[in-house]
GROMACS .gro file of C-alpha atoms in nm:
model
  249
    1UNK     CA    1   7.951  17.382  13.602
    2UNK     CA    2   8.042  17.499  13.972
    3UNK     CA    3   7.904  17.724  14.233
    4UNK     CA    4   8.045  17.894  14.569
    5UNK     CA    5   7.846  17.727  14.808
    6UNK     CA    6   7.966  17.902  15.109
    7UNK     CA    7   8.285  18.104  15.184
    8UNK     CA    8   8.422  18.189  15.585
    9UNK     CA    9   8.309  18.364  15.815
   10UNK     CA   10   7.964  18.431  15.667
   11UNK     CA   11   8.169  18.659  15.385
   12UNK     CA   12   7.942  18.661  15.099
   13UNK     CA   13   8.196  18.774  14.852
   14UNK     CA   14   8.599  18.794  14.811
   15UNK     CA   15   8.773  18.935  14.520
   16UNK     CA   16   9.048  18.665  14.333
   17UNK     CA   17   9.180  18.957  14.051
   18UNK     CA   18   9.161  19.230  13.879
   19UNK     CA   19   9.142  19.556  13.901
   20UNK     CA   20   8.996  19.842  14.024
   21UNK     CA   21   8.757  19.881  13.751
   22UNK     CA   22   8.674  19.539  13.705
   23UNK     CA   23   8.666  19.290  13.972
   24UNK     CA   24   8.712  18.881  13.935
   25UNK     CA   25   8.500  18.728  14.282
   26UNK     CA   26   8.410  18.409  14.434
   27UNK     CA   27   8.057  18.532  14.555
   28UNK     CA   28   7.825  18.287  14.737
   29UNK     CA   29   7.561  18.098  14.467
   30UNK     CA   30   7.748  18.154  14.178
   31UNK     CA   31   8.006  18.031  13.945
   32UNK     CA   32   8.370  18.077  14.068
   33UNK     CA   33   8.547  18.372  13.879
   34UNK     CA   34   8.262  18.568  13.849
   35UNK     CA   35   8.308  18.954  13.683
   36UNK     CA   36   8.184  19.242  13.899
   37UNK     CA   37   8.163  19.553  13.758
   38UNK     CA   38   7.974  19.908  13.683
   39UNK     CA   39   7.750  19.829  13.396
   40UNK     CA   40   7.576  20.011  13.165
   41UNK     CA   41   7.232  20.165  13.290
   42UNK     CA   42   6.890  19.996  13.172
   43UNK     CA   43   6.539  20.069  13.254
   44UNK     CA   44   6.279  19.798  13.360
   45UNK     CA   45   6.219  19.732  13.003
   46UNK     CA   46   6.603  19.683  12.935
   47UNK     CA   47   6.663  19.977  12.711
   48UNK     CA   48   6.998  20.199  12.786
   49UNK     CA   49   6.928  20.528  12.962
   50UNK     CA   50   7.116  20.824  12.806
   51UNK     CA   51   7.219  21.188  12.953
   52UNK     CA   52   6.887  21.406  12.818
   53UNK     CA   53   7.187  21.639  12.768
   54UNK     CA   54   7.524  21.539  12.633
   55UNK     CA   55   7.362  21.180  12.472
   56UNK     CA   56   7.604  21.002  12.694
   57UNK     CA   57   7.483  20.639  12.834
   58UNK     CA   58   7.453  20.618  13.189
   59UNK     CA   59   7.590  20.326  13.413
   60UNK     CA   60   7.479  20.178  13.718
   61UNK     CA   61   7.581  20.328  14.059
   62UNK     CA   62   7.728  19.988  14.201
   63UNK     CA   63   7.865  19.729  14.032
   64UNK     CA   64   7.661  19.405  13.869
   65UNK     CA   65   7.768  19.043  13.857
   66UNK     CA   66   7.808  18.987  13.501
   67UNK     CA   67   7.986  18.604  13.319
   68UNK     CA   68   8.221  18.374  13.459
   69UNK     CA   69   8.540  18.309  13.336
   70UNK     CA   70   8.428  17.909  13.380
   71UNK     CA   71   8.384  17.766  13.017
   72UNK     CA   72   8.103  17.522  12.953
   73UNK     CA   73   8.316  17.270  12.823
   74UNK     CA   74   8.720  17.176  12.661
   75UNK     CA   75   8.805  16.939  12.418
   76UNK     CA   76   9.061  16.860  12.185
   77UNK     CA   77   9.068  16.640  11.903
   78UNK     CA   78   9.368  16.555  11.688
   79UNK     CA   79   9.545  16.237  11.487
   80UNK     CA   80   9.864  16.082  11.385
   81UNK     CA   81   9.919  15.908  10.989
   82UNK     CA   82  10.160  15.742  10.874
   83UNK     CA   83  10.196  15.600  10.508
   84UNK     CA   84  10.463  15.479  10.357
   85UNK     CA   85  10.765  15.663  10.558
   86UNK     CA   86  10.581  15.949  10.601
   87UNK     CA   87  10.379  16.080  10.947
   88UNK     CA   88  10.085  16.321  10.986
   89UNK     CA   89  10.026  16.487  11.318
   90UNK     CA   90   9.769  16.706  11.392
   91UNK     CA   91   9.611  16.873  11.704
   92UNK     CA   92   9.240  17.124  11.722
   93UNK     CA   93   9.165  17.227  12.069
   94UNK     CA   94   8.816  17.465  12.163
   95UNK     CA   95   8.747  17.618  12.489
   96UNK     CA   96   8.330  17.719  12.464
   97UNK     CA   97   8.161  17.958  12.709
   98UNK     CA   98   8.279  18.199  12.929
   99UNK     CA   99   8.414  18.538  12.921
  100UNK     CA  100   8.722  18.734  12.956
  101UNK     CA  101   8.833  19.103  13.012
  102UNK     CA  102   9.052  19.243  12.779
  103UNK     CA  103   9.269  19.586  12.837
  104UNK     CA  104   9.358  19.514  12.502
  105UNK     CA  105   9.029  19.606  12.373
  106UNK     CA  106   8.980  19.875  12.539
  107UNK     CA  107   9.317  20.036  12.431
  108UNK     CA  108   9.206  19.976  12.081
  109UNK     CA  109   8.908  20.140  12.084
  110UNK     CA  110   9.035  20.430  12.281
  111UNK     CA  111   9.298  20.525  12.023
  112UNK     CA  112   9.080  20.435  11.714
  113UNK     CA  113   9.243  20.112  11.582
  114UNK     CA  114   8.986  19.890  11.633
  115UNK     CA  115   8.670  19.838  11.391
  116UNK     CA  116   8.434  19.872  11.668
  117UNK     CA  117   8.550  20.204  11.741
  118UNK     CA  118   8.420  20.268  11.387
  119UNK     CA  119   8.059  20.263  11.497
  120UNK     CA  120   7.869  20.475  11.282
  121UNK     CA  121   8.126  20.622  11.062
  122UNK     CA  122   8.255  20.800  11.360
  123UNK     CA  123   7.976  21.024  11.374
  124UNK     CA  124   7.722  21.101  11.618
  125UNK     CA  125   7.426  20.868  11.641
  126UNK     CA  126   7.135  20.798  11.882
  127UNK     CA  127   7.169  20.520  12.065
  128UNK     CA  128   6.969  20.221  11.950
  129UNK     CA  129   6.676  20.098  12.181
  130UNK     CA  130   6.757  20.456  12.420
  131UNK     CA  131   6.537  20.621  12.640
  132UNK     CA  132   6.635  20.959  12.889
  133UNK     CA  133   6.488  21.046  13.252
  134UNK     CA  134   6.217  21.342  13.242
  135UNK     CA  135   6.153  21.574  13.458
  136UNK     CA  136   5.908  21.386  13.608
  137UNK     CA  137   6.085  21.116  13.628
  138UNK     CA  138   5.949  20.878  13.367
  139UNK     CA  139   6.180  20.745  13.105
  140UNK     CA  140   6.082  20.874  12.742
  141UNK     CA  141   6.197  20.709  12.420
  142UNK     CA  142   6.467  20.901  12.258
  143UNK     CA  143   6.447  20.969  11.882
  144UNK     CA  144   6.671  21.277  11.895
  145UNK     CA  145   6.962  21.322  12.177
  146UNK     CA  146   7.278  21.193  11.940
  147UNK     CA  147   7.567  21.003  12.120
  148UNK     CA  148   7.928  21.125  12.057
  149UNK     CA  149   8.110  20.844  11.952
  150UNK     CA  150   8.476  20.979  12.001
  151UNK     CA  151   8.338  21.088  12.385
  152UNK     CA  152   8.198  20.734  12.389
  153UNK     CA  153   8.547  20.540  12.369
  154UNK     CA  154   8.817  20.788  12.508
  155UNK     CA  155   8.615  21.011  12.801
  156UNK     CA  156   8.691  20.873  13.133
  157UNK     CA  157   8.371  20.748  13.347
  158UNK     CA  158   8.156  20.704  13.020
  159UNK     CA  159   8.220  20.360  12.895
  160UNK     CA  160   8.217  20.101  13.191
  161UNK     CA  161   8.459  19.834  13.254
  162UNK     CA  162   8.181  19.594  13.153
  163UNK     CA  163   8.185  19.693  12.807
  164UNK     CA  164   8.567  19.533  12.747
  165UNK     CA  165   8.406  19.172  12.795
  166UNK     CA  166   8.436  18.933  12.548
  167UNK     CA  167   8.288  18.588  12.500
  168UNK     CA  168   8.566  18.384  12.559
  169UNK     CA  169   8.524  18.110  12.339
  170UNK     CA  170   8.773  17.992  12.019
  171UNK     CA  171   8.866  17.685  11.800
  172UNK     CA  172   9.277  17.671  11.762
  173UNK     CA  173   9.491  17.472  11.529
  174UNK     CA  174   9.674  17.379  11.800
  175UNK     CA  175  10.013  17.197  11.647
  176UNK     CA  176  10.067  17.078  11.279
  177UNK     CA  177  10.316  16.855  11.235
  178UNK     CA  178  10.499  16.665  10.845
  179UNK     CA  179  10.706  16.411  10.930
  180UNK     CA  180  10.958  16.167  10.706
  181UNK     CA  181  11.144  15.827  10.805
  182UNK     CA  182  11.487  15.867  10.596
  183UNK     CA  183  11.559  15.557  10.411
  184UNK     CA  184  11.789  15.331  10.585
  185UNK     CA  185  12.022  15.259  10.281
  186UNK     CA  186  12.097  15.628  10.338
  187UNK     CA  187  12.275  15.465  10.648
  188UNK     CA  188  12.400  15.172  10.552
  189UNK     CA  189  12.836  15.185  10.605
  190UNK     CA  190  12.766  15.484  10.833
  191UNK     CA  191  12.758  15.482  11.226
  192UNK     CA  192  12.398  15.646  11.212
  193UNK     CA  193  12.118  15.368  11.291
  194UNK     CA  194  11.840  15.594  11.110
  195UNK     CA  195  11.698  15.968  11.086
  196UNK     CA  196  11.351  16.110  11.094
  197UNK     CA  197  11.297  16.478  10.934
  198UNK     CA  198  10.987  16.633  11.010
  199UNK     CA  199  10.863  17.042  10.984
  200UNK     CA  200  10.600  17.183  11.283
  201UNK     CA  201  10.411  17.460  11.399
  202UNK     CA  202  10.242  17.544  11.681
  203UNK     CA  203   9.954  17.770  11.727
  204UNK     CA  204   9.871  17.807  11.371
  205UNK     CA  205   9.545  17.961  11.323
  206UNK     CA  206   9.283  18.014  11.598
  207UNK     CA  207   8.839  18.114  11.523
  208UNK     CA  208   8.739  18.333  11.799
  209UNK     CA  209   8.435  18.420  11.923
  210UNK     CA  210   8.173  18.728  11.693
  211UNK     CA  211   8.294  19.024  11.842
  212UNK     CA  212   8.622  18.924  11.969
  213UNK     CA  213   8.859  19.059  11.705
  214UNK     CA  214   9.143  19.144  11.953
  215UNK     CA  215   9.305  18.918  12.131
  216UNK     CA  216   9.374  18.518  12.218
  217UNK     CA  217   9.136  18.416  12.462
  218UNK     CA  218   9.436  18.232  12.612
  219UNK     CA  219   9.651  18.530  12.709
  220UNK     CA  220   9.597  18.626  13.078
  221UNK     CA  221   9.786  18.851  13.297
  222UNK     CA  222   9.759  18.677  13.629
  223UNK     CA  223   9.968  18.403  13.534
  224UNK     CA  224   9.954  18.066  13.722
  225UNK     CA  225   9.725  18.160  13.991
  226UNK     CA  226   9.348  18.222  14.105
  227UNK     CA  227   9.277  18.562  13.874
  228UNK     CA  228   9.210  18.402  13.510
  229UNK     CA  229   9.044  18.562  13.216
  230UNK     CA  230   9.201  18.906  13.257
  231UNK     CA  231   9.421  19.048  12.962
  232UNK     CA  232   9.558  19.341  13.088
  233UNK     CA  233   9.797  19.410  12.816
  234UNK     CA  234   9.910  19.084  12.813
  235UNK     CA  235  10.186  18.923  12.616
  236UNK     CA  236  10.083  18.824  12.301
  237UNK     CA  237  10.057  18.444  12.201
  238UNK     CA  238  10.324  18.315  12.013
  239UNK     CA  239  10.327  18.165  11.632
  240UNK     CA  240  10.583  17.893  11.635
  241UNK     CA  241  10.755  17.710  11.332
  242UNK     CA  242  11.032  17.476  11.274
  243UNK     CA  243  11.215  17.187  11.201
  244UNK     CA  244  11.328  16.882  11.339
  245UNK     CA  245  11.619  16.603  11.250
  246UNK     CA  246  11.646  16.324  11.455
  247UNK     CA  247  11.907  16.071  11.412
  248UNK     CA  248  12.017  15.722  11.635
  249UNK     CA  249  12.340  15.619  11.619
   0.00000   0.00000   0.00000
């Protein structure tokens, strides 16, 4: 774990990425790469306050600091066989807590692709756990006012930024790998010393994260530098396969 202890010139905050919809900030007391964003609105008792009128949720009027792009921990395990001429290699990596923002997700569910934006069949629903603002000011328990689903995911200023994290977490088979030492009378009268054949892949399969069903938590848009965890319609990750033939002479 880490923490901004202090940052110059008594600045409490500076933004490292994003965008404007969702910022990525060192802030003073807690965990570098922070997200800062609108959220969505609750009352004291945390339940999401709805428009009494078009069933829309609300959102906060300034941003929140919501998770770190910091995982709790990395590892990797992985082995290498060998029996009788032949080689196993092998290679798991994880990456557990944290968070990342992902455009991708939010494109999906705004043209309809995605099975979240399924919620409900499509239709109209009130909002689980909702209550609305009377006139008096007290917040009532809603039982009635329906949320539009389609208005939900493609309306600008209804779902916040906040809303496109995902827990950032995932298991990946990172390399496979066959191998096979060719038999050295297959060299014997030749000029070759000995050969190796082997078949690989890289970045086989990879277990994500419930509720991440849209992107590799690896992808990130801001490349080599300080702004991390932030797909922005990133580059895919890459399925590799091939072969190798290696030969001494």
């Amino acid at each position: 774990k880490n923490k901004v202890l202090s940052l110059p010139d008594g600045v409490d905050q500076l933004v490292i990425g994003g965008f404007s919809g969702m910022s990525i900030v060192a802030a003073v007391g807690r965990p570098y790469g922070t997200f800062y964003s609108i959220d969505l609105l609750k009352d004291n008792q945390g339940r999401q306050v709805i428009d009494s009128v078009t069933g829309a949720p609300k959102s906060t009027t300034s941003p929140n600091y919501l998770g770190s792009f910091q995982p709790k921990f990395i590892a990797s395990w992985g082995t290498n066989l060998t029996y009788k001429g032949f080689t196993f290699n092998v290679l798991f990596d994880t990456k557990q807590g944290g968070y990342f923002f992902s455009r991708t997700k939010d494109i999906m569910e705004f043209v309809g692709t995605s099975a979240s934006s399924t919620l409900n069949n499509r239709e109209p629903f009130v909002w689980d756990n909702s209550v609305y603002e009377n006139s008096d000011g007290d917040f009532v328990p809603n039982t009635d006012i329906k949320t539009d689903v389609y208005n939900y995911f493609t309306a600008a200023n209804v779902k916040p930024a906040s809303q496109d994290l995902v827990k950032a977490g995932y298991i990946k088979l990172r390399e496979l790998a066959i191998g096979y030492k060719l038999p050295q009378k297959w060299f014997s009268n030749t000029f070759i010393g000995s050969g190796n054949f082997s078949i690989f892949g890289n970045n086989l399969f990879i277990w994500t994260n419930e509720g991440n069903d849209f992107v590799d938590p690896e992808v990130n848009s801001g490349g080599a530098s300080n702004e991390q965890g932030f797909d922005f319609s990133a580059r895919p990750s890459i399925r590799n396969y091939g072969f190798r033939l290696g030969l001494t002479f």
